[in-house]
């Protein structure tokens, strides 16, 4: 399911609070983010909002009232994903050099909507484990239970 209108996501991503937090995360992590919010990503991100069954106004309230916690969650998630990349197992003799590992982490730019994904996950974690797990399953994320447990742990809401 992908909706044809990206306005749900665009309303959040275009807000001053979202842009402020996005800039802080970019500064803290050094990641590169696309300068434009492509329509295709806006539609995909709007679909996530619909699947999550969360109201845009509720997401905006959580964004503005819990900004520090969302920032902390986003940084923790970024670090956890970076650590997973570093911990990958490679066959003997096929391990990338330190220089090649850095390239793996820096290929491409993030969509402006990456923070929206974190915001949705945080909002659902606030609603409880089962709400978050249902959403993760709807998004067809592999190992849904394990990922849900990881999100709950990273948000500090468990």
CSV table of C-alpha atoms in Angstrom, one decimal:
chain,number,residue,atom,x,y,z
A,1,UNK,CA,0.0,0.0,0.0
A,2,UNK,CA,1.4,3.4,-1.1
A,3,UNK,CA,-0.8,6.4,-1.0
A,4,UNK,CA,-0.7,8.8,-3.9
A,5,UNK,CA,-0.4,12.0,-1.8
A,6,UNK,CA,2.6,12.8,0.2
A,7,UNK,CA,1.1,15.8,2.0
A,8,UNK,CA,0.8,14.0,5.4
A,9,UNK,CA,4.6,13.5,5.6
A,10,UNK,CA,5.3,16.9,3.9
A,11,UNK,CA,3.4,18.7,6.7
A,12,UNK,CA,5.7,17.3,9.3
A,13,UNK,CA,9.0,17.3,7.3
A,14,UNK,CA,8.4,20.9,6.3
A,15,UNK,CA,7.7,22.1,9.9
A,16,UNK,CA,10.3,24.3,11.6
A,17,UNK,CA,10.5,22.0,14.6
A,18,UNK,CA,11.3,19.0,12.3
A,19,UNK,CA,13.9,21.0,10.3
A,20,UNK,CA,15.5,22.2,13.6
A,21,UNK,CA,15.9,18.7,14.9
A,22,UNK,CA,17.0,17.4,11.6
A,23,UNK,CA,19.8,20.0,11.5
A,24,UNK,CA,20.9,19.0,15.0
A,25,UNK,CA,21.1,15.3,14.0
A,26,UNK,CA,23.0,16.1,10.9
A,27,UNK,CA,25.5,18.2,12.9
A,28,UNK,CA,25.8,15.5,15.6
A,29,UNK,CA,26.3,12.5,13.2
A,30,UNK,CA,27.9,14.1,10.2
A,31,UNK,CA,25.5,12.3,7.9
A,32,UNK,CA,24.5,13.9,4.6
A,33,UNK,CA,20.8,14.5,3.9
A,34,UNK,CA,19.2,15.2,0.5
A,35,UNK,CA,18.5,18.9,0.1
A,36,UNK,CA,15.0,18.2,-1.4
A,37,UNK,CA,12.3,16.0,0.0
A,38,UNK,CA,11.5,13.9,-3.1
A,39,UNK,CA,7.8,13.3,-3.8
A,40,UNK,CA,8.3,9.5,-3.9
A,41,UNK,CA,9.7,9.6,-0.4
A,42,UNK,CA,6.9,11.9,0.8
A,43,UNK,CA,4.4,9.3,-0.5
A,44,UNK,CA,6.2,6.4,1.1
A,45,UNK,CA,6.6,8.3,4.4
A,46,UNK,CA,2.9,9.3,4.3
A,47,UNK,CA,2.1,5.6,3.9
A,48,UNK,CA,4.1,4.9,7.0
A,49,UNK,CA,1.9,7.4,8.9
A,50,UNK,CA,-1.3,5.7,7.7
A,51,UNK,CA,0.0,2.3,8.6
A,52,UNK,CA,1.0,3.5,12.0
A,53,UNK,CA,-2.6,4.8,12.6
A,54,UNK,CA,-1.2,8.0,14.1
A,55,UNK,CA,-2.6,11.5,13.6
A,56,UNK,CA,-0.3,14.1,12.1
A,57,UNK,CA,-1.2,16.5,14.9
A,58,UNK,CA,-0.3,13.9,17.5
A,59,UNK,CA,3.1,13.4,15.8
A,60,UNK,CA,3.7,17.1,15.7
A,61,UNK,CA,2.8,17.3,19.4
A,62,UNK,CA,5.2,14.5,20.3
A,63,UNK,CA,7.9,16.1,18.1
A,64,UNK,CA,7.7,19.5,19.8
A,65,UNK,CA,7.1,18.2,23.4
A,66,UNK,CA,9.6,15.3,23.3
A,67,UNK,CA,12.3,16.7,21.0
A,68,UNK,CA,15.2,15.9,23.3
A,69,UNK,CA,14.0,12.3,23.8
A,70,UNK,CA,13.5,11.8,20.0
A,71,UNK,CA,17.0,13.3,19.4
A,72,UNK,CA,18.5,10.9,21.9
A,73,UNK,CA,16.6,7.9,20.4
A,74,UNK,CA,17.7,8.9,16.9
A,75,UNK,CA,21.3,9.2,17.9
A,76,UNK,CA,21.2,5.9,19.8
A,77,UNK,CA,19.6,4.2,16.8
A,78,UNK,CA,22.2,5.7,14.4
A,79,UNK,CA,25.0,4.4,16.7
A,80,UNK,CA,23.4,1.0,17.0
A,81,UNK,CA,23.1,0.7,13.2
A,82,UNK,CA,26.6,1.9,12.8
A,83,UNK,CA,27.8,-0.7,15.3
A,84,UNK,CA,25.9,-3.5,13.4
A,85,UNK,CA,27.7,-2.5,10.2
A,86,UNK,CA,31.1,-2.7,12.0
A,87,UNK,CA,30.2,-6.1,13.5
A,88,UNK,CA,29.3,-7.8,10.3
A,89,UNK,CA,31.0,-11.2,9.7
A,90,UNK,CA,33.1,-11.7,6.7
A,91,UNK,CA,34.7,-14.8,5.3
A,92,UNK,CA,38.4,-15.3,6.1
A,93,UNK,CA,40.4,-13.1,3.8
A,94,UNK,CA,37.4,-11.0,2.7
A,95,UNK,CA,37.4,-8.5,5.5
A,96,UNK,CA,37.3,-5.0,4.2
A,97,UNK,CA,40.1,-2.7,5.3
A,98,UNK,CA,39.3,0.1,7.7
A,99,UNK,CA,39.1,2.5,4.7
A,100,UNK,CA,36.6,0.4,2.9
A,101,UNK,CA,34.3,0.1,5.9
A,102,UNK,CA,34.1,3.9,6.1
A,103,UNK,CA,33.1,4.0,2.5
A,104,UNK,CA,30.3,1.5,3.2
A,105,UNK,CA,28.9,3.7,5.8
A,106,UNK,CA,29.1,6.9,3.8
A,107,UNK,CA,27.6,5.8,0.5
A,108,UNK,CA,24.5,7.9,-0.5
A,109,UNK,CA,22.6,10.5,1.3
A,110,UNK,CA,19.7,10.1,3.7
A,111,UNK,CA,16.2,11.2,2.8
A,112,UNK,CA,14.8,14.1,4.9
A,113,UNK,CA,12.2,11.6,6.0
A,114,UNK,CA,14.5,9.4,8.0
A,115,UNK,CA,13.7,11.4,11.1
A,116,UNK,CA,10.0,10.9,10.5
A,117,UNK,CA,10.5,7.1,10.6
A,118,UNK,CA,12.2,7.6,14.0
A,119,UNK,CA,9.4,9.9,15.2
A,120,UNK,CA,6.7,7.3,14.2
A,121,UNK,CA,8.6,4.5,16.0
A,122,UNK,CA,9.0,6.7,19.1
A,123,UNK,CA,5.3,7.6,19.1
A,124,UNK,CA,4.3,4.0,18.8
A,125,UNK,CA,6.8,2.9,21.5
A,126,UNK,CA,5.1,5.4,23.8
A,127,UNK,CA,1.8,3.6,23.1
A,128,UNK,CA,3.3,0.3,24.0
A,129,UNK,CA,5.1,-2.8,22.7
A,130,UNK,CA,2.1,-4.3,20.9
A,131,UNK,CA,1.2,-1.1,19.0
A,132,UNK,CA,4.8,-0.8,17.8
A,133,UNK,CA,5.0,-4.5,16.9
A,134,UNK,CA,1.8,-4.4,14.9
A,135,UNK,CA,3.3,-1.4,12.9
A,136,UNK,CA,6.6,-3.1,12.4
A,137,UNK,CA,4.9,-6.2,11.0
A,138,UNK,CA,2.7,-4.1,8.7
A,139,UNK,CA,5.9,-2.5,7.3
A,140,UNK,CA,7.2,-6.0,6.7
A,141,UNK,CA,10.5,-5.4,8.6
A,142,UNK,CA,12.4,-8.7,9.0
A,143,UNK,CA,12.7,-10.0,12.6
A,144,UNK,CA,9.8,-7.8,13.7
A,145,UNK,CA,9.9,-8.9,17.4
A,146,UNK,CA,13.6,-8.4,17.7
A,147,UNK,CA,13.5,-5.0,16.0
A,148,UNK,CA,10.6,-3.9,18.2
A,149,UNK,CA,12.5,-4.9,21.3
A,150,UNK,CA,15.5,-3.0,20.1
A,151,UNK,CA,13.4,0.1,19.5
A,152,UNK,CA,11.8,-0.1,22.9
A,153,UNK,CA,15.3,-0.4,24.5
A,154,UNK,CA,16.8,2.5,22.5
A,155,UNK,CA,13.8,4.8,23.3
A,156,UNK,CA,14.2,4.1,27.0
A,157,UNK,CA,10.4,3.6,27.2
A,158,UNK,CA,10.5,-0.1,28.1
